[in-house]
mmCIF file of C-alpha atoms in Angstrom:
data_model
loop_
_atom_site.group_PDB
_atom_site.id
_atom_site.type_symbol
_atom_site.label_atom_id
_atom_site.label_comp_id
_atom_site.label_asym_id
_atom_site.label_seq_id
_atom_site.Cartn_x
_atom_site.Cartn_y
_atom_site.Cartn_z
ATOM 1 C CA UNK A 611 9.395 23.447 -12.471
ATOM 2 C CA UNK A 612 8.230 20.601 -14.640
ATOM 3 C CA UNK A 613 9.581 20.624 -18.198
ATOM 4 C CA UNK A 614 7.229 18.136 -19.861
ATOM 5 C CA UNK A 615 4.886 19.479 -22.548
ATOM 6 C CA UNK A 616 2.811 16.462 -23.411
ATOM 7 C CA UNK A 617 -0.693 17.941 -23.217
ATOM 8 C CA UNK A 618 -2.399 14.625 -22.465
ATOM 9 C CA UNK A 619 0.108 14.045 -19.716
ATOM 10 C CA UNK A 620 -0.481 17.524 -18.275
ATOM 11 C CA UNK A 621 -4.251 17.008 -18.279
ATOM 12 C CA UNK A 622 -3.936 13.566 -16.748
ATOM 13 C CA UNK A 623 -1.572 14.788 -14.053
ATOM 14 C CA UNK A 624 -3.980 17.609 -13.170
ATOM 15 C CA UNK A 625 -6.830 15.121 -12.951
ATOM 16 C CA UNK A 626 -4.915 12.573 -10.915
ATOM 17 C CA UNK A 627 -3.754 15.235 -8.460
ATOM 18 C CA UNK A 628 -7.418 15.826 -7.792
ATOM 19 C CA UNK A 629 -7.819 12.144 -6.832
ATOM 20 C CA UNK A 630 -4.551 11.894 -4.924
ATOM 21 C CA UNK A 631 -6.452 12.654 -1.726
ATOM 22 C CA UNK A 632 -7.820 9.107 -1.302
ATOM 23 C CA UNK A 633 -11.353 10.408 -0.699
ATOM 24 C CA UNK A 634 -12.720 8.267 -3.532
ATOM 25 C CA UNK A 635 -11.371 5.179 -1.739
ATOM 26 C CA UNK A 636 -12.689 6.298 1.639
ATOM 27 C CA UNK A 637 -16.166 7.081 0.284
ATOM 28 C CA UNK A 638 -16.492 3.941 -1.862
ATOM 29 C CA UNK A 639 -15.083 1.763 0.920
ATOM 30 C CA UNK A 640 -17.424 3.321 3.465
ATOM 31 C CA UNK A 641 -20.452 2.732 1.219
ATOM 32 C CA UNK A 642 -19.461 -0.883 0.583
ATOM 33 C CA UNK A 643 -18.873 -1.636 4.263
ATOM 34 C CA UNK A 644 -22.056 0.222 5.236
ATOM 35 C CA UNK A 645 -24.160 -1.741 2.743
ATOM 36 C CA UNK A 646 -22.511 -4.970 3.940
ATOM 37 C CA UNK A 647 -23.292 -4.234 7.605
ATOM 38 C CA UNK A 648 -26.821 -3.206 6.659
ATOM 39 C CA UNK A 649 -27.463 -6.467 4.791
ATOM 40 C CA UNK A 650 -26.171 -8.530 7.730
ATOM 41 C CA UNK A 651 -28.108 -6.514 10.305
ATOM 42 C CA UNK A 652 -31.783 -6.828 11.044
ATOM 43 C CA UNK A 653 -32.423 -3.119 10.588
ATOM 44 C CA UNK A 654 -35.286 -2.609 8.171
ATOM 45 C CA UNK A 655 -34.858 1.010 7.101
ATOM 46 C CA UNK A 656 -34.777 1.716 3.351
ATOM 47 C CA UNK A 657 -31.460 3.571 3.353
ATOM 48 C CA UNK A 658 -30.873 3.697 -0.408
ATOM 49 C CA UNK A 659 -32.645 7.068 -0.931
ATOM 50 C CA UNK A 660 -30.655 8.596 1.950
ATOM 51 C CA UNK A 661 -27.383 7.299 0.522
ATOM 52 C CA UNK A 662 -28.334 8.582 -2.943
ATOM 53 C CA UNK A 663 -29.100 12.038 -1.548
ATOM 54 C CA UNK A 664 -26.312 12.406 0.986
ATOM 55 C CA UNK A 665 -23.354 10.619 -0.653
ATOM 56 C CA UNK A 666 -22.819 13.257 -3.407
ATOM 57 C CA UNK A 667 -23.317 16.049 -0.847
ATOM 58 C CA UNK A 668 -20.796 14.502 1.557
ATOM 59 C CA UNK A 669 -18.370 13.953 -1.334
ATOM 60 C CA UNK A 670 -18.633 17.596 -2.458
ATOM 61 C CA UNK A 671 -18.231 18.870 1.104
ATOM 62 C CA UNK A 672 -15.150 16.730 1.739
ATOM 63 C CA UNK A 673 -13.565 17.936 -1.498
ATOM 64 C CA UNK A 674 -14.225 21.544 -0.455
ATOM 65 C CA UNK A 675 -12.885 21.090 3.068
ATOM 66 C CA UNK A 676 -9.934 18.753 2.442
ATOM 67 C CA UNK A 677 -8.822 18.916 -1.195
ATOM 68 C CA UNK A 678 -9.497 22.402 -2.530
ATOM 69 C CA UNK A 679 -7.721 24.357 0.246
ATOM 70 C CA UNK A 680 -4.623 22.286 -0.511
ATOM 71 C CA UNK A 681 -4.480 21.998 -4.276
ATOM 72 C CA UNK A 682 -7.001 24.570 -5.449
ATOM 73 C CA UNK A 683 -10.002 24.368 -7.726
ATOM 74 C CA UNK A 684 -10.145 23.218 -11.316
ATOM 75 C CA UNK A 685 -12.854 22.678 -13.878
ATOM 76 C CA UNK A 686 -11.989 19.968 -16.373
ATOM 77 C CA UNK A 687 -12.850 19.969 -20.056
ATOM 78 C CA UNK A 688 -15.719 18.168 -21.815
ATOM 79 C CA UNK A 689 -13.599 15.078 -22.625
ATOM 80 C CA UNK A 690 -13.009 14.357 -18.954
ATOM 81 C CA UNK A 691 -16.632 15.035 -18.045
ATOM 82 C CA UNK A 692 -17.744 12.616 -20.777
ATOM 83 C CA UNK A 693 -15.595 9.852 -19.231
ATOM 84 C CA UNK A 694 -17.155 10.510 -15.833
ATOM 85 C CA UNK A 695 -20.653 10.379 -17.338
ATOM 86 C CA UNK A 696 -19.821 7.005 -18.906
ATOM 87 C CA UNK A 697 -18.660 5.740 -15.505
ATOM 88 C CA UNK A 698 -21.903 6.912 -13.886
ATOM 89 C CA UNK A 699 -23.943 5.232 -16.649
ATOM 90 C CA UNK A 700 -22.139 1.900 -16.247
ATOM 91 C CA UNK A 701 -22.514 2.220 -12.481
ATOM 92 C CA UNK A 702 -26.267 2.911 -12.832
ATOM 93 C CA UNK A 703 -26.754 -0.045 -15.202
ATOM 94 C CA UNK A 704 -24.912 -2.388 -12.845
ATOM 95 C CA UNK A 705 -26.833 -1.180 -9.778
ATOM 96 C CA UNK A 706 -30.150 -1.543 -11.619
ATOM 97 C CA UNK A 707 -29.135 -5.026 -12.694
ATOM 98 C CA UNK A 708 -28.417 -5.836 -9.050
ATOM 99 C CA UNK A 709 -31.835 -4.518 -7.989
ATOM 100 C CA UNK A 710 -33.632 -6.562 -10.673
ATOM 101 C CA UNK A 711 -31.619 -9.590 -9.635
ATOM 102 C CA UNK A 712 -32.532 -9.125 -5.987
ATOM 103 C CA UNK A 713 -36.200 -9.009 -7.034
ATOM 104 C CA UNK A 714 -35.897 -12.278 -8.950
ATOM 105 C CA UNK A 715 -33.921 -13.945 -6.173
ATOM 106 C CA UNK A 716 -36.678 -12.964 -3.730
ATOM 107 C CA UNK A 717 -39.345 -14.375 -6.028
ATOM 108 C CA UNK A 718 -37.271 -17.540 -6.524
ATOM 109 C CA UNK A 719 -39.111 -19.872 -8.892
ATOM 110 C CA UNK A 720 -39.483 -17.273 -11.665
ATOM 111 C CA UNK A 721 -35.825 -17.820 -12.544
ATOM 112 C CA UNK A 722 -36.270 -21.580 -12.956
ATOM 113 C CA UNK A 723 -32.972 -23.431 -13.447
ATOM 114 C CA UNK A 724 -31.143 -20.095 -13.443
ATOM 115 C CA UNK A 725 -32.345 -19.617 -9.878
ATOM 116 C CA UNK A 726 -30.619 -22.812 -8.762
ATOM 117 C CA UNK A 727 -27.379 -21.814 -10.494
ATOM 118 C CA UNK A 728 -27.581 -18.348 -8.980
ATOM 119 C CA UNK A 729 -28.237 -19.797 -5.569
ATOM 120 C CA UNK A 730 -25.273 -22.159 -5.920
ATOM 121 C CA UNK A 731 -22.703 -19.872 -7.526
ATOM 122 C CA UNK A 732 -24.243 -16.453 -6.882
ATOM 123 C CA UNK A 733 -21.375 -15.141 -4.796
ATOM 124 C CA UNK A 734 -18.924 -15.776 -7.587
ATOM 125 C CA UNK A 735 -21.238 -14.770 -10.448
ATOM 126 C CA UNK A 736 -22.655 -11.622 -8.859
ATOM 127 C CA UNK A 737 -19.434 -10.830 -7.057
ATOM 128 C CA UNK A 738 -17.341 -10.933 -10.202
ATOM 129 C CA UNK A 739 -20.020 -9.661 -12.556
ATOM 130 C CA UNK A 740 -21.233 -6.811 -10.397
ATOM 131 C CA UNK A 741 -19.010 -5.827 -7.504
ATOM 132 C CA UNK A 742 -15.690 -6.354 -9.252
ATOM 133 C CA UNK A 743 -17.082 -4.717 -12.372
ATOM 134 C CA UNK A 744 -18.155 -1.632 -10.408
ATOM 135 C CA UNK A 745 -14.665 -1.261 -8.938
ATOM 136 C CA UNK A 746 -13.004 -1.860 -12.293
ATOM 137 C CA UNK A 747 -15.329 0.680 -13.961
ATOM 138 C CA UNK A 748 -14.550 3.353 -11.368
ATOM 139 C CA UNK A 749 -10.839 2.665 -11.841
ATOM 140 C CA UNK A 750 -10.990 2.602 -15.628
ATOM 141 C CA UNK A 751 -13.054 5.709 -16.294
ATOM 142 C CA UNK A 752 -11.474 7.758 -13.516
ATOM 143 C CA UNK A 753 -7.992 6.517 -14.413
ATOM 144 C CA UNK A 754 -7.420 5.641 -10.767
ATOM 145 C CA UNK A 755 -5.522 2.397 -11.184
ATOM 146 C CA UNK A 756 -5.710 1.341 -7.532
ATOM 147 C CA UNK A 757 -9.432 0.656 -8.079
ATOM 148 C CA UNK A 758 -8.469 -1.958 -10.641
ATOM 149 C CA UNK A 759 -6.303 -3.402 -7.855
ATOM 150 C CA UNK A 760 -9.318 -3.505 -5.530
ATOM 151 C CA UNK A 761 -11.276 -5.270 -8.303
ATOM 152 C CA UNK A 762 -8.469 -7.824 -8.620
ATOM 153 C CA UNK A 763 -8.341 -8.346 -4.840
ATOM 154 C CA UNK A 764 -12.118 -8.814 -4.689
ATOM 155 C CA UNK A 765 -12.023 -11.782 -7.111
ATOM 156 C CA UNK A 766 -10.258 -14.272 -4.761
ATOM 157 C CA UNK A 767 -12.270 -12.878 -1.839
ATOM 158 C CA UNK A 768 -15.524 -13.844 -3.563
ATOM 159 C CA UNK A 769 -14.153 -17.303 -4.337
ATOM 160 C CA UNK A 770 -13.102 -17.813 -0.717
ATOM 161 C CA UNK A 771 -16.484 -16.579 0.471
ATOM 162 C CA UNK A 772 -18.211 -19.013 -1.876
ATOM 163 C CA UNK A 773 -16.435 -21.974 -0.327
ATOM 164 C CA UNK A 774 -16.261 -20.860 3.302
ATOM 165 C CA UNK A 775 -19.567 -19.102 3.947
ATOM 166 C CA UNK A 776 -22.365 -20.954 5.650
ATOM 167 C CA UNK A 777 -24.447 -22.501 2.825
ATOM 168 C CA UNK A 778 -27.580 -21.592 4.777
ATOM 169 C CA UNK A 779 -26.886 -17.877 4.243
ATOM 170 C CA UNK A 780 -28.680 -16.211 1.336
ATOM 171 C CA UNK A 781 -26.830 -14.710 -1.612
ATOM 172 C CA UNK A 782 -26.788 -11.121 -0.356
ATOM 173 C CA UNK A 783 -25.517 -12.076 3.083
ATOM 174 C CA UNK A 784 -22.675 -14.012 1.429
ATOM 175 C CA UNK A 785 -21.890 -10.966 -0.701
ATOM 176 C CA UNK A 786 -21.983 -8.773 2.401
ATOM 177 C CA UNK A 787 -19.317 -10.954 4.008
ATOM 178 C CA UNK A 788 -16.960 -9.888 1.226
ATOM 179 C CA UNK A 789 -18.141 -6.291 0.970
ATOM 180 C CA UNK A 790 -17.380 -5.507 4.612
ATOM 181 C CA UNK A 791 -13.678 -6.484 4.644
ATOM 182 C CA UNK A 792 -13.178 -5.122 1.128
ATOM 183 C CA UNK A 793 -14.823 -1.820 2.097
ATOM 184 C CA UNK A 794 -12.729 -1.594 5.272
ATOM 185 C CA UNK A 795 -9.573 -2.348 3.282
ATOM 186 C CA UNK A 796 -10.414 0.437 0.819
ATOM 187 C CA UNK A 797 -11.152 2.857 3.648
ATOM 188 C CA UNK A 798 -7.859 2.021 5.339
ATOM 189 C CA UNK A 799 -5.869 2.518 2.131
ATOM 190 C CA UNK A 800 -7.827 5.689 1.399
ATOM 191 C CA UNK A 801 -7.015 7.090 4.842
ATOM 192 C CA UNK A 802 -3.313 6.343 4.383
ATOM 193 C CA UNK A 803 -3.460 8.058 0.968
ATOM 194 C CA UNK A 804 -5.285 10.995 2.545
ATOM 195 C CA UNK A 805 -2.617 11.289 5.249
ATOM 196 C CA UNK A 806 0.114 11.361 2.593
ATOM 197 C CA UNK A 807 -1.858 13.953 0.627
ATOM 198 C CA UNK A 808 -2.242 16.206 3.667
ATOM 199 C CA UNK A 809 1.492 16.023 4.358
ATOM 200 C CA UNK A 810 2.417 16.604 0.718
ATOM 201 C CA UNK A 811 0.095 19.564 0.218
ATOM 202 C CA UNK A 812 -0.123 21.701 3.353
ATOM 203 C CA UNK A 813 -2.719 24.473 3.398
ATOM 204 C CA UNK A 814 -1.093 27.716 2.254
ATOM 205 C CA UNK A 815 -1.737 31.028 3.950
ATOM 206 C CA UNK A 816 -4.215 33.307 2.163
ATOM 207 C CA UNK A 817 -1.505 35.856 1.480
ATOM 208 C CA UNK A 818 0.477 33.255 -0.427
ATOM 209 C CA UNK A 819 -2.281 32.406 -2.850
ATOM 210 C CA UNK A 820 -4.278 35.580 -3.297
ATOM 211 C CA UNK A 821 -2.953 36.996 -6.527
ATOM 212 C CA UNK B 417 21.814 31.509 -52.222
ATOM 213 C CA UNK B 418 18.321 32.536 -50.995
ATOM 214 C CA UNK B 419 16.588 30.614 -48.235
ATOM 215 C CA UNK B 420 15.398 27.183 -49.326
ATOM 216 C CA UNK B 421 12.772 26.447 -46.714
ATOM 217 C CA UNK B 422 9.165 25.704 -47.655
ATOM 218 C CA UNK B 423 6.740 28.644 -47.581
ATOM 219 C CA UNK B 424 4.565 26.665 -45.164
ATOM 220 C CA UNK B 425 7.396 26.268 -42.724
ATOM 221 C CA UNK B 426 7.296 29.032 -40.139
ATOM 222 C CA UNK B 427 10.529 30.779 -39.418
ATOM 223 C CA UNK B 428 11.759 30.917 -35.858
ATOM 224 C CA UNK B 429 10.916 34.597 -35.916
ATOM 225 C CA UNK B 430 7.220 33.747 -36.337
ATOM 226 C CA UNK B 431 7.147 31.948 -32.988
ATOM 227 C CA UNK B 432 5.006 33.760 -30.456
ATOM 228 C CA UNK B 433 7.507 34.951 -27.863
ATOM 229 C CA UNK B 434 4.803 35.741 -25.329
ATOM 230 C CA UNK B 435 3.942 32.030 -25.199
ATOM 231 C CA UNK B 436 7.428 30.684 -25.922
ATOM 232 C CA UNK B 437 8.877 31.694 -22.562
ATOM 233 C CA UNK B 438 9.033 28.350 -20.621
ATOM 234 C CA UNK B 439 7.067 29.414 -17.544
ATOM 235 C CA UNK B 440 4.321 31.059 -19.609
ATOM 236 C CA UNK B 441 4.247 28.067 -21.952
ATOM 237 C CA UNK B 442 3.717 25.777 -18.980
ATOM 238 C CA UNK B 443 1.015 28.055 -17.636
ATOM 239 C CA UNK B 444 -0.748 28.243 -21.014
ATOM 240 C CA UNK B 445 -0.471 24.460 -21.488
ATOM 241 C CA UNK B 446 -2.015 23.836 -18.068
ATOM 242 C CA UNK B 447 -4.872 26.205 -18.823
ATOM 243 C CA UNK B 448 -5.324 24.775 -22.333
ATOM 244 C CA UNK B 449 -6.208 21.301 -21.022
ATOM 245 C CA UNK B 450 -8.852 22.500 -18.537
ATOM 246 C CA UNK B 451 -11.747 24.929 -18.690
ATOM 247 C CA UNK B 452 -10.543 26.980 -15.748
ATOM 248 C CA UNK B 453 -8.309 26.664 -12.704
ATOM 249 C CA UNK B 454 -7.564 28.826 -9.723
ATOM 250 C CA UNK B 455 -4.250 30.373 -8.771
ATOM 251 C CA UNK B 456 -3.423 27.740 -6.157
ATOM 252 C CA UNK B 457 -4.076 24.861 -8.538
ATOM 253 C CA UNK B 458 -1.746 26.381 -11.110
ATOM 254 C CA UNK B 459 0.923 26.979 -8.467
ATOM 255 C CA UNK B 460 0.730 23.319 -7.493
ATOM 256 C CA UNK B 461 0.719 22.021 -11.058
ATOM 257 C CA UNK B 462 3.487 24.216 -12.434
ATOM 258 C CA UNK B 463 5.673 24.359 -9.338
ATOM 259 C CA UNK B 464 6.005 28.131 -9.751
ATOM 260 C CA UNK B 465 6.277 30.470 -6.783
ATOM 261 C CA UNK B 466 3.557 32.990 -6.011
ATOM 262 C CA UNK B 467 5.585 35.914 -7.399
ATOM 263 C CA UNK B 468 6.648 34.106 -10.536
ATOM 264 C CA UNK B 469 3.151 32.908 -11.375
ATOM 265 C CA UNK B 470 1.637 36.266 -10.557
ATOM 266 C CA UNK B 471 4.085 38.065 -12.847
ATOM 267 C CA UNK B 472 3.490 35.736 -15.802
ATOM 268 C CA UNK B 473 -0.231 35.809 -15.194
ATOM 269 C CA UNK B 474 -0.219 39.601 -15.469
ATOM 270 C CA UNK B 475 1.720 39.484 -18.748
ATOM 271 C CA UNK B 476 -0.622 36.929 -20.280
ATOM 272 C CA UNK B 477 -3.638 38.883 -19.076
ATOM 273 C CA UNK B 478 -2.241 42.078 -20.607
ATOM 274 C CA UNK B 479 -1.764 40.214 -23.899
ATOM 275 C CA UNK B 480 -5.419 39.166 -23.769
ATOM 276 C CA UNK B 481 -4.566 35.465 -23.578
ATOM 277 C CA UNK B 482 -6.036 34.711 -20.185
ATOM 278 C CA UNK B 483 -9.050 35.870 -18.299
ATOM 279 C CA UNK B 484 -8.527 36.549 -14.588
ATOM 280 C CA UNK B 485 -11.584 36.528 -12.398
ATOM 281 C CA UNK B 486 -11.321 37.516 -8.736
ATOM 282 C CA UNK B 487 -14.058 36.389 -6.420
ATOM 283 C CA UNK B 488 -14.697 35.389 -2.821
ATOM 284 C CA UNK B 489 -15.261 31.756 -1.907
ATOM 285 C CA UNK B 490 -16.776 32.083 1.549
ATOM 286 C CA UNK B 491 -14.575 34.715 3.177
ATOM 287 C CA UNK B 492 -11.470 33.818 1.203
ATOM 288 C CA UNK B 493 -10.346 35.559 -1.970
ATOM 289 C CA UNK B 494 -10.010 33.299 -4.984
ATOM 290 C CA UNK B 495 -8.402 34.058 -8.335
ATOM 291 C CA UNK B 496 -9.750 31.990 -11.200
ATOM 292 C CA UNK B 497 -7.913 31.821 -14.517
ATOM 293 C CA UNK B 498 -9.024 30.594 -17.923
ATOM 294 C CA UNK B 499 -7.781 30.941 -21.487
ATOM 295 C CA UNK B 500 -9.612 33.500 -23.587
ATOM 296 C CA UNK B 501 -10.696 32.570 -27.106
ATOM 297 C CA UNK B 502 -7.743 34.565 -28.396
ATOM 298 C CA UNK B 503 -5.392 32.795 -25.984
ATOM 299 C CA UNK B 504 -6.636 29.388 -27.042
ATOM 300 C CA UNK B 505 -6.201 30.255 -30.716
ATOM 301 C CA UNK B 506 -2.749 31.713 -30.092
ATOM 302 C CA UNK B 507 -1.700 28.565 -28.258
ATOM 303 C CA UNK B 508 -2.977 26.370 -31.104
ATOM 304 C CA UNK B 509 -1.089 28.439 -33.676
ATOM 305 C CA UNK B 510 2.032 28.280 -31.510
ATOM 306 C CA UNK B 511 1.635 24.531 -31.148
ATOM 307 C CA UNK B 512 1.205 24.080 -34.905
ATOM 308 C CA UNK B 513 4.220 26.244 -35.672
ATOM 309 C CA UNK B 514 6.410 24.361 -33.238
ATOM 310 C CA UNK B 515 5.243 21.018 -34.591
ATOM 311 C CA UNK B 516 6.083 22.158 -38.124
ATOM 312 C CA UNK B 517 9.450 23.451 -37.079
ATOM 313 C CA UNK B 518 10.404 20.180 -35.455
ATOM 314 C CA UNK B 519 8.790 17.705 -37.838
ATOM 315 C CA UNK B 520 9.824 19.308 -41.113
ATOM 316 C CA UNK B 521 13.497 19.104 -40.412
ATOM 317 C CA UNK B 522 15.245 18.770 -43.809
ATOM 318 C CA UNK B 523 15.972 15.232 -45.014
ATOM 319 C CA UNK B 524 19.494 14.108 -44.346
ATOM 320 C CA UNK B 525 19.513 15.445 -40.851
ATOM 321 C CA UNK B 526 20.745 12.748 -38.499
ATOM 322 C CA UNK B 527 17.672 13.364 -36.299
ATOM 323 C CA UNK B 528 15.006 13.574 -39.048
ATOM 324 C CA UNK B 529 12.015 11.311 -38.749
ATOM 325 C CA UNK B 530 11.353 11.426 -35.045
ATOM 326 C CA UNK B 531 10.774 15.176 -34.756
ATOM 327 C CA UNK B 532 11.682 15.168 -31.118
ATOM 328 C CA UNK B 533 14.912 13.265 -31.033
ATOM 329 C CA UNK B 534 13.043 10.393 -29.446
ATOM 330 C CA UNK B 535 12.617 12.049 -26.060
ATOM 331 C CA UNK B 536 8.944 12.920 -26.476
ATOM 332 C CA UNK B 537 9.537 16.518 -25.447
ATOM 333 C CA UNK B 538 7.418 17.956 -28.253
ATOM 334 C CA UNK B 539 4.762 15.270 -28.229
ATOM 335 C CA UNK B 540 1.800 17.593 -28.679
#
């Protein structure tokens, strides 16, 4: 039995146990890799609404099937929910910024000299300013430090992509070349974390948990 | 010589013994930091066995400190626990009393000043 009585520590431990399953890594990694493959492919289906509708549903279902039978259910207090809302807000702002940017990149000349800079250094600017920021935000507000690690790993990847990618490729294709390996890396780490979680918390028989 | 302690300082006898028992204290602390949690989650977080947790849960429920809600999630029974208003207040009073007891150690004590002997055990 644990003998620590630091309330913040108890709350944090409860919260982190809930994210010990690696599903956040698997889902985020899958979305990043999926978006990357989509950008590089010639498929012209507007998938964003489907992702927006199905991603939360898939997330909830996975939590119910994988996590809750092993560690149970918990409803966190308003402080924790407020942190999650902040994360969602930052995420929404960043995604909207990316959408506005894609509009301006498509319309080219409107940006003037900024357009040339963006075209030249877009992978680094957008990569660091958007993709790394998203990962850092998820890590910071969810207190899942490995996401800060992913953000740190993404920085050199964007730099390498900037120098190695075919200059003829447009900005989003260059970004996709980083998003795919980064997404796959996150999925792989998430699956390893999930495997550890499953071994650490086996499903208990009903009789053992029905009080 | 009559007792010299401050009137604000609770005596050890004022400490709520229902909460003070280590397993129940851990259970109350875990419920205090969330809105609600089910039986399995509390078993995992506290490391208590089914019987131990069940026994302490019954005592806290009888004292009116926790609310126990039994329901079915799909076909499986699920026991959800949460602190009642009374339980939350009792825990806060207990917490305050313990803080006072450990921080208002008389001056001159070799361990005065830190309140917890530097180990963070009572870092509420």
